Short mmCIF file of C-alpha atoms in Angstrom, two decimals:
data_model
loop_
_atom_site.label_atom_id
_atom_site.label_comp_id
_atom_site.label_asym_id
_atom_site.label_seq_id
_atom_site.Cartn_x
_atom_site.Cartn_y
_atom_site.Cartn_z
CA MET A 1 -7.17 -27.88 13.12
CA SER A 2 -5.40 -24.77 14.24
CA ALA A 3 -6.47 -23.24 17.50
CA PRO A 4 -9.07 -20.46 17.49
CA LEU A 5 -8.20 -16.96 18.54
CA THR A 6 -7.07 -16.88 22.16
CA PRO A 7 -6.23 -13.97 24.45
CA ALA A 8 -2.54 -13.10 24.48
CA ALA A 9 -0.41 -13.48 27.54
CA ALA A 10 0.10 -10.47 29.74
CA GLY A 11 2.43 -8.00 28.10
CA ASP A 12 2.19 -9.69 24.68
CA SER A 13 0.29 -8.43 21.66
CA PRO A 14 -2.68 -10.54 20.56
CA LYS A 15 -1.90 -12.91 17.73
CA GLN A 16 -3.91 -14.76 15.14
CA THR A 17 -3.26 -18.24 13.81
CA LEU A 18 -4.03 -19.22 10.24
CA PRO A 19 -3.98 -22.68 8.67
CA CYS A 20 -2.05 -23.20 5.47
CA PRO A 21 -3.13 -26.25 3.35
CA CYS A 22 -0.14 -26.60 1.08
CA PRO A 23 3.29 -28.29 1.05
CA ILE A 24 6.17 -25.92 1.66
CA ALA A 25 7.62 -26.79 -1.77
CA ASP A 26 4.63 -25.16 -3.44
CA ALA A 27 4.48 -22.32 -0.98
CA VAL A 28 7.64 -20.39 -1.85
CA ASP A 29 8.51 -18.82 -5.16
CA GLY A 30 11.42 -16.91 -6.68
CA GLU A 31 10.81 -13.85 -4.55
CA GLY A 32 10.82 -15.86 -1.36
CA GLU A 33 7.11 -15.17 -0.96
CA VAL A 34 4.87 -17.57 0.88
CA HIS A 35 2.02 -18.09 -1.55
CA LEU A 36 -0.55 -19.35 0.86
CA LEU A 37 -0.27 -16.74 3.54
CA HIS A 38 1.24 -13.27 3.51
CA ALA A 39 2.20 -12.13 6.98
CA ALA A 40 1.41 -8.59 8.09
CA ASP A 41 4.87 -8.51 9.64
CA PRO A 42 7.23 -11.12 8.13
CA ALA A 43 9.70 -10.60 10.99
CA LEU A 44 7.05 -11.75 13.46
CA ALA A 45 5.67 -14.61 11.38
CA THR A 46 6.60 -18.19 12.21
CA LEU A 47 6.10 -21.19 9.97
CA GLU A 48 5.61 -24.79 10.98
CA ALA A 49 5.93 -26.93 7.87
CA ALA A 50 5.10 -30.58 7.35
CA SER A 51 6.33 -32.79 4.56
CA SER A 52 2.86 -33.17 3.02
CA ALA A 53 -0.68 -31.94 3.40
CA PRO A 54 -3.91 -33.93 3.36
CA GLY A 55 -6.03 -33.02 0.41
CA LEU A 56 -9.61 -33.54 -0.57
CA GLY A 57 -10.67 -37.16 -0.26
CA GLY A 58 -7.72 -38.04 1.95
CA GLY A 59 -5.05 -37.62 -0.74
CA HIS A 60 -2.38 -34.94 -1.07
CA MET A 61 -3.02 -31.29 -1.90
CA THR A 62 -2.01 -30.53 -5.48
CA SER A 63 -0.19 -27.39 -6.63
CA SER A 64 -3.42 -26.15 -8.25
CA TRP A 65 -4.59 -25.23 -4.73
CA TRP A 66 -1.58 -23.05 -3.94
CA TRP A 67 -3.59 -19.81 -3.97
CA ARG A 68 -6.24 -20.92 -1.50
CA THR A 69 -6.56 -19.12 1.87
CA ARG A 70 -3.73 -16.68 1.18
CA SER A 71 -4.15 -13.50 3.15
CA LEU A 72 -2.16 -10.50 4.32
CA ASN A 73 -3.40 -10.21 7.89
CA ALA A 74 -6.95 -11.58 7.92
CA PRO A 75 -8.10 -13.24 11.15
CA SER A 76 -8.67 -16.97 11.42
CA PRO A 77 -12.35 -17.64 12.19
CA PHE A 78 -13.53 -20.22 14.66
CA GLN A 79 -13.41 -23.44 12.70
CA GLN A 80 -16.21 -25.45 14.36
CA PHE A 81 -19.68 -24.91 12.88
CA GLY A 82 -22.55 -26.38 14.87
CA PRO A 83 -22.36 -29.88 16.36
CA CYS A 84 -21.10 -31.56 13.17
CA GLY A 85 -19.43 -29.11 10.79
CA ARG A 86 -15.86 -27.91 10.77
CA ILE A 87 -13.13 -26.79 8.37
CA MET A 88 -11.06 -29.70 7.09
CA LYS A 89 -8.17 -30.39 9.47
CA ASN A 90 -4.82 -29.53 7.93
CA SER A 91 -1.54 -29.02 9.75
CA ALA A 92 0.78 -28.45 6.79
CA MET A 93 1.72 -24.91 7.82
CA VAL A 94 0.73 -22.56 10.58
CA MET A 95 1.58 -18.88 10.52
CA GLN A 96 1.11 -16.62 13.52
CA ILE A 97 0.29 -13.05 12.61
CA GLN A 98 0.37 -10.06 14.91
CA ASP A 99 -2.83 -8.09 15.29
CA PRO A 100 -2.44 -5.08 12.96
CA ALA A 101 -3.81 -2.75 15.63
CA SER A 102 -0.88 -3.59 17.90
CA GLN A 103 1.91 -3.11 15.37
CA ARG A 104 4.59 -0.94 16.93
CA LEU A 105 8.16 -0.18 15.92
CA THR A 106 10.91 -1.97 17.85
CA TRP A 107 14.63 -1.43 17.36
CA TYR A 108 16.78 -4.48 18.04
CA LYS A 109 19.72 -2.09 18.33
CA PRO A 110 20.03 1.70 17.94
CA PRO A 111 19.72 2.75 14.26
CA LEU A 112 22.96 4.10 12.80
CA THR A 113 22.20 4.87 9.15
CA VAL A 114 19.40 7.04 7.84
CA LEU A 115 18.35 7.73 4.24
CA VAL A 116 16.95 11.22 3.65
CA ILE A 117 14.81 11.53 0.52
CA LYS A 118 13.77 14.82 -1.02
CA LYS A 119 12.55 15.86 -4.43
CA VAL A 120 15.43 16.94 -6.64
CA SER A 121 15.42 20.65 -7.56
CA ASP A 122 12.61 21.49 -5.12
CA ALA A 123 13.63 24.85 -3.67
CA SER A 124 10.91 24.83 -1.00
CA VAL A 125 12.48 21.83 0.76
CA LEU A 126 16.11 23.03 0.75
CA ALA A 127 16.05 24.78 4.14
CA PRO A 128 14.30 21.91 5.99
CA PHE A 129 16.63 19.44 4.28
CA VAL A 130 19.79 21.21 5.46
CA GLN A 131 18.36 21.66 8.93
CA LEU A 132 17.42 17.99 9.23
CA VAL A 133 20.68 16.60 7.85
CA ASP A 134 22.77 18.85 10.09
CA TRP A 135 20.77 17.77 13.16
CA LEU A 136 21.12 14.06 12.32
CA LEU A 137 24.87 14.41 11.86
CA GLN A 138 25.65 16.69 14.78
CA GLU A 139 23.11 15.69 17.42
CA LYS A 140 22.46 12.02 16.66
CA ASN A 141 25.85 11.06 15.15
CA MET A 142 24.13 9.08 12.39
CA VAL A 143 25.44 8.14 8.96
CA VAL A 144 23.28 10.07 6.49
CA TRP A 145 22.64 8.79 2.96
CA VAL A 146 21.27 10.97 0.15
CA GLU A 147 20.85 10.54 -3.58
CA SER A 148 23.84 11.85 -5.50
CA ALA A 149 21.56 13.94 -7.75
CA VAL A 150 20.47 15.97 -4.70
CA LEU A 151 24.00 17.25 -4.15
CA GLU A 152 24.10 18.61 -7.70
CA ASP A 153 21.49 21.25 -6.88
CA ALA A 154 23.11 24.65 -7.46
CA HIS A 155 20.94 26.44 -4.87
CA LEU A 156 21.81 23.83 -2.24
CA ASN A 157 25.53 24.23 -2.84
CA GLU A 158 25.21 27.98 -2.27
CA ASP A 159 24.07 27.36 1.30
CA VAL A 160 26.95 28.10 3.71
CA LYS A 161 25.68 25.68 6.35
CA PHE A 162 25.39 22.86 3.83
CA LYS A 163 28.96 23.34 2.55
CA ALA A 164 30.26 22.48 6.02
CA ILE A 165 28.44 19.12 6.12
CA ARG A 166 28.48 18.13 2.44
CA GLU A 167 31.57 15.93 2.73
CA LYS A 168 30.04 13.95 5.61
CA LEU A 169 27.15 12.64 3.49
CA VAL A 170 27.13 9.21 1.83
CA THR A 171 25.64 9.17 -1.67
CA PHE A 172 24.07 6.59 -3.96
CA LYS A 173 22.80 6.52 -7.53
CA ASP A 174 19.32 5.26 -8.32
CA GLY A 175 19.41 2.18 -10.52
CA ARG A 176 23.08 1.48 -9.89
CA ASP A 177 23.65 1.11 -6.15
CA ASP A 178 21.85 -1.53 -4.08
CA LEU A 179 20.67 -0.22 -0.70
CA THR A 180 19.47 -3.58 0.62
CA ASP A 181 20.55 -4.11 4.25
CA ARG A 182 22.42 -0.79 4.31
CA ILE A 183 19.71 1.54 5.65
CA ASP A 184 18.17 1.42 9.12
CA PHE A 185 15.70 4.25 8.78
CA ILE A 186 14.18 6.49 6.06
CA VAL A 187 13.05 10.11 6.34
CA CYS A 188 11.03 11.61 3.47
CA LEU A 189 10.71 15.36 2.96
CA GLY A 190 8.05 16.48 0.51
CA GLY A 191 4.86 15.01 -0.91
CA ASP A 192 3.53 11.51 -1.47
CA GLY A 193 5.93 11.04 -4.39
CA THR A 194 8.86 10.79 -1.98
CA LEU A 195 7.29 7.77 -0.27
CA LEU A 196 6.57 6.14 -3.64
CA TYR A 197 10.22 6.71 -4.54
CA ALA A 198 11.35 5.08 -1.30
CA SER A 199 9.18 2.07 -2.11
CA GLN A 200 10.73 1.84 -5.56
CA LEU A 201 14.28 1.94 -4.15
CA PHE A 202 13.67 -1.14 -1.98
CA GLN A 203 12.30 -4.10 -3.93
CA GLN A 204 12.52 -6.35 -0.89
CA SER A 205 12.40 -5.44 2.82
CA VAL A 206 11.86 -1.72 3.38
CA PRO A 207 13.25 0.13 6.42
CA PRO A 208 10.77 2.10 8.58
CA VAL A 209 9.68 5.29 6.82
CA MET A 210 8.94 8.60 8.54
CA ALA A 211 7.34 11.03 6.06
CA PHE A 212 7.13 14.80 6.66
CA HIS A 213 4.45 16.76 4.83
CA LEU A 214 6.17 19.43 2.74
CA GLY A 215 4.30 18.82 -0.53
CA SER A 216 0.91 19.66 -1.95
CA LEU A 217 -1.41 16.80 -0.96
CA GLY A 218 0.05 14.69 1.84
CA PHE A 219 -2.01 11.50 1.97
CA LEU A 220 1.05 9.48 2.95
CA THR A 221 2.99 12.12 4.89
CA PRO A 222 1.40 12.56 8.35
CA PHE A 223 4.22 14.44 10.13
CA ARG A 224 4.68 18.22 10.29
CA PHE A 225 8.20 19.61 10.26
CA ASP A 226 7.73 22.28 12.95
CA ASN A 227 9.02 20.13 15.83
CA PHE A 228 10.94 17.48 13.89
CA GLU A 229 13.60 17.12 16.61
CA GLU A 230 11.09 15.97 19.22
CA GLN A 231 9.26 13.68 16.82
CA LEU A 232 12.40 12.05 15.43
CA THR A 233 13.84 11.52 18.91
CA SER A 234 10.65 9.78 19.98
CA VAL A 235 10.75 7.48 16.93
CA LEU A 236 14.44 6.69 17.34
CA GLU A 237 13.69 5.66 20.92
CA GLY A 238 11.09 3.20 19.64
CA HIS A 239 7.90 5.08 20.53
CA ALA A 240 5.87 4.77 17.34
CA ALA A 241 2.95 2.91 15.82
CA LEU A 242 3.25 1.43 12.32
CA THR A 243 0.96 1.10 9.35
CA LEU A 244 2.10 -1.75 7.12
CA ARG A 245 1.16 -0.62 3.62
CA SER A 246 0.93 -3.68 1.38
CA ARG A 247 2.52 -3.68 -2.07
CA LEU A 248 1.68 -5.51 -5.28
CA ARG A 249 4.17 -7.86 -6.89
CA CYS A 250 3.88 -7.54 -10.67
CA VAL A 251 5.54 -9.97 -13.07
CA MET A 252 5.52 -9.62 -16.87
CA HIS A 253 5.41 -12.81 -18.96
CA ARG A 254 6.30 -12.26 -22.61
CA LYS A 255 4.94 -14.44 -25.40
CA GLY A 256 7.38 -17.18 -26.33
CA ASP A 257 9.32 -16.96 -23.08
CA LYS A 258 8.82 -20.39 -21.56
CA ARG A 259 11.13 -19.84 -18.62
CA GLN A 260 9.39 -19.98 -15.27
CA GLU A 261 10.50 -18.47 -12.02
CA ALA A 262 12.75 -20.90 -10.18
CA LYS A 263 11.38 -22.55 -7.08
CA VAL A 264 13.61 -22.28 -4.04
CA GLU A 265 13.93 -24.24 -0.87
CA ALA A 266 12.40 -22.89 2.31
CA ASN A 267 15.76 -22.07 3.87
CA ALA A 268 17.33 -20.61 0.74
CA ASP A 269 18.34 -16.98 0.42
CA ALA A 270 15.56 -16.04 -2.01
CA ARG A 271 15.84 -13.06 -4.32
CA PRO A 272 13.08 -11.38 -6.34
CA ALA A 273 12.67 -12.34 -9.96
CA ALA A 274 14.50 -10.06 -12.40
CA ASN A 275 11.26 -9.09 -14.16
CA SER A 276 9.20 -8.45 -11.01
CA ILE A 277 8.26 -4.97 -9.82
CA LEU A 278 6.78 -4.01 -6.45
CA VAL A 279 4.31 -1.12 -6.45
CA LEU A 280 2.79 0.76 -3.53
CA ASN A 281 -0.15 2.49 -5.25
CA GLU A 282 -1.27 0.75 -8.41
CA VAL A 283 -0.49 -0.88 -11.72
CA VAL A 284 -2.41 0.65 -14.62
CA ILE A 285 -3.21 -1.06 -17.92
CA ASP A 286 -4.51 1.36 -20.55
CA ARG A 287 -4.92 1.70 -24.32
CA GLY A 288 -1.99 4.09 -24.72
CA PRO A 289 -1.99 6.25 -27.85
CA SER A 290 -4.42 3.98 -29.72
CA PRO A 291 -7.87 5.41 -30.66
CA TYR A 292 -9.48 1.99 -30.12
CA LEU A 293 -10.91 0.65 -26.89
CA SER A 294 -8.83 -1.50 -24.63
CA ASN A 295 -9.95 -5.13 -24.70
CA ILE A 296 -8.33 -6.82 -21.71
CA ASP A 297 -9.01 -10.29 -20.32
CA LEU A 298 -8.99 -10.61 -16.53
CA PHE A 299 -8.32 -13.89 -14.71
CA LEU A 300 -8.45 -14.54 -10.97
CA ASP A 301 -6.54 -17.53 -9.63
CA GLY A 302 -6.45 -19.00 -13.13
CA LYS A 303 -10.20 -18.61 -13.76
CA TYR A 304 -11.52 -16.26 -16.44
CA ILE A 305 -13.55 -13.46 -14.84
CA THR A 306 -14.39 -10.89 -17.49
CA SER A 307 -13.13 -8.78 -20.37
CA VAL A 308 -12.53 -5.08 -19.79
CA GLN A 309 -13.67 -2.89 -22.67
CA GLY A 310 -12.95 0.76 -22.09
CA ASP A 311 -9.95 2.99 -21.47
CA GLY A 312 -8.19 0.48 -19.22
CA LEU A 313 -7.94 -1.13 -15.82
CA ILE A 314 -6.47 -0.16 -12.43
CA VAL A 315 -5.21 -2.82 -10.00
CA SER A 316 -4.42 -1.09 -6.73
CA THR A 317 -3.52 -1.63 -3.11
CA PRO A 318 -5.63 -0.13 -0.30
CA THR A 319 -3.02 2.63 -0.15
CA GLY A 320 -3.66 3.32 -3.84
CA SER A 321 -7.42 3.39 -3.33
CA THR A 322 -7.22 7.12 -2.59
CA ALA A 323 -5.15 7.78 -5.73
CA TYR A 324 -6.07 6.98 -9.35
CA ALA A 325 -8.69 4.42 -8.28
CA ALA A 326 -10.65 7.02 -6.30
CA ALA A 327 -10.67 9.33 -9.33
CA ALA A 328 -12.08 6.43 -11.39
CA GLY A 329 -14.95 5.90 -8.96
CA ALA A 330 -13.62 3.26 -6.54
CA SER A 331 -14.18 3.18 -2.81
CA MET A 332 -11.47 4.24 -0.37
CA ILE A 333 -10.04 1.39 1.71
CA HIS A 334 -8.00 1.64 4.89
CA PRO A 335 -4.38 0.54 4.26
CA SER A 336 -4.59 -2.20 6.91
CA VAL A 337 -7.35 -4.03 5.05
CA PRO A 338 -5.95 -7.11 3.24
CA ALA A 339 -7.34 -6.56 -0.24
CA ILE A 340 -6.67 -5.83 -3.91
CA MET A 341 -8.87 -3.37 -5.79
CA VAL A 342 -9.85 -3.83 -9.44
CA THR A 343 -11.22 -0.66 -11.02
CA PRO A 344 -12.17 -0.18 -14.70
CA ILE A 345 -11.32 3.12 -16.40
CA CYS A 346 -14.33 4.51 -18.28
CA PRO A 347 -15.83 1.07 -19.02
CA HIS A 348 -18.33 0.64 -21.85
CA SER A 349 -20.80 -0.91 -19.43
CA LEU A 350 -22.75 0.97 -16.79
CA SER A 351 -22.90 -2.17 -14.63
CA PHE A 352 -19.13 -2.66 -14.47
CA ARG A 353 -18.46 -1.47 -10.95
CA PRO A 354 -15.12 -1.59 -9.09
CA ILE A 355 -14.55 -4.78 -7.09
CA VAL A 356 -12.42 -5.77 -4.10
CA VAL A 357 -10.79 -9.22 -3.95
CA PRO A 358 -8.78 -10.94 -1.18
CA ALA A 359 -5.16 -9.90 -0.84
CA GLY A 360 -3.83 -13.39 -1.49
CA VAL A 361 -5.28 -14.05 -4.94
CA GLU A 362 -3.31 -13.81 -8.17
CA LEU A 363 -4.68 -11.63 -10.95
CA LYS A 364 -3.68 -12.25 -14.53
CA VAL A 365 -4.20 -9.55 -17.15
CA SER A 366 -3.71 -10.13 -20.88
CA VAL A 367 -4.72 -8.50 -24.15
CA SER A 368 -7.76 -10.25 -25.62
CA PRO A 369 -6.99 -12.17 -28.85
CA GLU A 370 -9.65 -10.18 -30.73
CA SER A 371 -8.41 -6.82 -29.43
CA ARG A 372 -7.74 -4.24 -32.17
CA ASN A 373 -4.72 -2.82 -30.37
CA THR A 374 -2.12 -3.58 -27.73
CA SER A 375 -2.12 -2.17 -24.20
CA TRP A 376 0.36 -0.24 -22.09
CA VAL A 377 1.32 -0.88 -18.47
CA SER A 378 2.76 1.49 -15.87
CA PHE A 379 3.82 0.74 -12.29
CA ASP A 380 3.23 3.57 -9.81
CA GLY A 381 3.45 5.89 -12.81
CA ARG A 382 6.89 4.56 -13.84
CA ASN A 383 8.48 1.89 -16.05
CA ARG A 384 5.82 2.24 -18.74
CA GLN A 385 5.95 -0.63 -21.25
CA GLU A 386 3.79 -2.17 -23.96
CA LEU A 387 1.71 -5.31 -23.42
CA PHE A 388 1.43 -7.21 -26.71
CA HIS A 389 -0.94 -9.97 -27.79
CA GLY A 390 0.12 -13.16 -26.04
CA ASP A 391 1.83 -11.32 -23.17
CA SER A 392 0.42 -11.41 -19.66
CA LEU A 393 0.83 -9.52 -16.42
CA ARG A 394 0.48 -11.36 -13.11
CA VAL A 395 -0.27 -9.37 -9.97
CA THR A 396 -0.48 -10.52 -6.35
CA THR A 397 0.26 -9.18 -2.89
CA SER A 398 3.92 -9.10 -1.89
CA ILE A 399 5.23 -10.18 1.50
CA TYR A 400 7.30 -6.97 1.64
CA PRO A 401 5.11 -4.11 2.89
CA VAL A 402 6.19 -0.52 3.44
CA PRO A 403 6.27 0.10 7.22
CA CYS A 404 5.09 3.69 7.61
CA ILE A 405 5.44 5.36 11.00
CA CYS A 406 2.23 6.92 12.30
CA ALA A 407 2.06 10.44 13.69
CA GLN A 408 -0.79 9.30 15.99
CA ASP A 409 -2.18 5.88 15.09
CA GLN A 410 -3.52 3.95 12.09
CA ILE A 411 -7.09 5.23 12.36
CA SER A 412 -6.45 8.88 13.25
CA ASP A 413 -3.78 9.36 10.56
CA TRP A 414 -5.91 7.90 7.78
CA PHE A 415 -9.08 9.86 8.49
CA ALA A 416 -7.05 13.03 8.99
CA SER A 417 -5.54 12.52 5.54
CA LEU A 418 -9.02 12.09 4.04
CA ALA A 419 -10.26 15.26 5.69
CA ASP A 420 -7.19 17.34 4.79
CA GLY A 421 -6.51 15.93 1.32
CA LEU A 422 -9.98 15.26 -0.10
CA HIS A 423 -12.16 17.34 2.25
CA TRP A 424 -14.02 14.09 2.78
CA ASN A 425 -17.59 14.65 4.06
CA VAL A 426 -17.00 18.37 4.50
CA ARG A 427 -20.30 20.29 4.30
CA LYS A 428 -22.23 23.00 6.06
CA ARG A 429 -23.83 21.77 9.25
CA GLN A 430 -27.60 21.69 9.48
CA LYS A 431 -28.95 24.25 11.93
CA CYS A 432 -30.25 22.86 15.20
CA LEU A 433 -33.82 23.46 16.35
CA ASP A 434 -32.79 26.02 18.98
CA GLU A 435 -31.57 28.38 16.26
CA LEU A 436 -34.98 28.16 14.53
CA SER A 437 -37.14 28.35 17.65
CA ASP A 438 -37.71 32.12 17.42
CA LEU A 439 -38.79 31.92 13.80
CA THR A 440 -41.11 28.98 14.47
CA ALA A 441 -42.70 30.61 17.53
CA SER A 442 -43.35 33.95 15.86
CA GLY A 443 -44.88 32.53 12.74
CA SER A 444 -46.92 29.64 14.07
CA GLU A 445 -50.17 31.56 14.78
CA ASP A 446 -50.07 33.44 11.47
CA THR A 447 -49.57 30.18 9.62
CA LEU A 448 -52.63 28.59 11.30
CA ASP A 449 -54.82 31.62 10.50
CA GLU A 450 -53.77 31.49 6.85
CA MET A 451 -54.65 27.82 6.65
CA GLU A 452 -58.15 28.45 8.09
CA ASN A 453 -58.78 31.25 5.57
CA MET A 454 -57.75 28.98 2.72
CA LYS A 455 -60.24 26.36 3.85
CA LEU A 456 -63.04 28.95 3.88
CA TYR A 457 -62.26 30.09 0.36
CA ASP A 458 -62.12 26.49 -0.87
CA ILE A 459 -65.66 25.88 0.44
#
């Protein structure tokens, strides 16, 4: 039995220990993801693996149990219940997970390369972009990467200041160049779409992201550009809190394709499957151009749950709970909560409410055999493709989150985004009694007299 939560040593962040009842051979897949437990910070997670695990009845745990107890950063409860009860002892794997509230950015060495992301052909961001890039090059002596399409902007090339620094920039092309292990730090200029684009560029480990609000909504961009020099200097010195925004790993399985993702050894250099996509907001399954209802079967950890009849289904992260899911009637969930949201789109059942399931489970979505039409799938609004009869989509939480740098902290940033972006709980304040005291005092005697007269007339 793993130890219960214990206070951390002085100067250390509190940690949580979670048991993992599964052999290591069944715990790692083609993406290098630990199926049983997903660490909030993989760099801080440690695994202690045994050759086998005791199963029910004293045997060995079978691979059918691989999804049990998986979690992103859930705490381990005290495992002794009363004088006789306890959780079955199992020492197959132990993973230590840092308390999400204490997640802070640490540089092992000074960052040298920075990727600056801006929306292509967005004139409103040109001046801040040039100012930022020039400062990073001249003041911080950093290697600055930008997308090659950005440099093709005619208005940007007319800027005299930019012409002097253009040749110092390193460029890449989306879809052709691999940025893995090349970037130390990411700066986004614009709206939430820039952060989604950064997530899409890195399908494994993502560098820390600092997002400046220069767009229209700004749920994911907490920083203001007014004093960017001071804020960036503070972050580069390691003074920043992090919000680890979980992502969903989506894998398409086509009918007739019997190939399975290869299992890898624990110490192998794992790579993501070729047909897997990581999404930060949501994966949407809808009826596409068809006039008929979607008829989608939903499975959770291999068990049939329900059929979705309506316009479609949204499977989202807590980060995506304030996006399409919120518009479809789902609750808003803090990004540090280890969960997956399942939200129907215009269901043909008034009792079909959105649900929240643990982060570690695997969801399987397929077109029902009796469905009149196929379905369509999109991943963070991109890579739209058709889901035919016999195909399936498997969705689970990835071990690769997006580490977003906080302007203040996890709580303050999130509630500020709700207030600014959605005007959450904004209403006129009820007047206090002091403001009504004059009215009440002046009219109290008249009101009593009127009541007495009414009684007389009633008699």
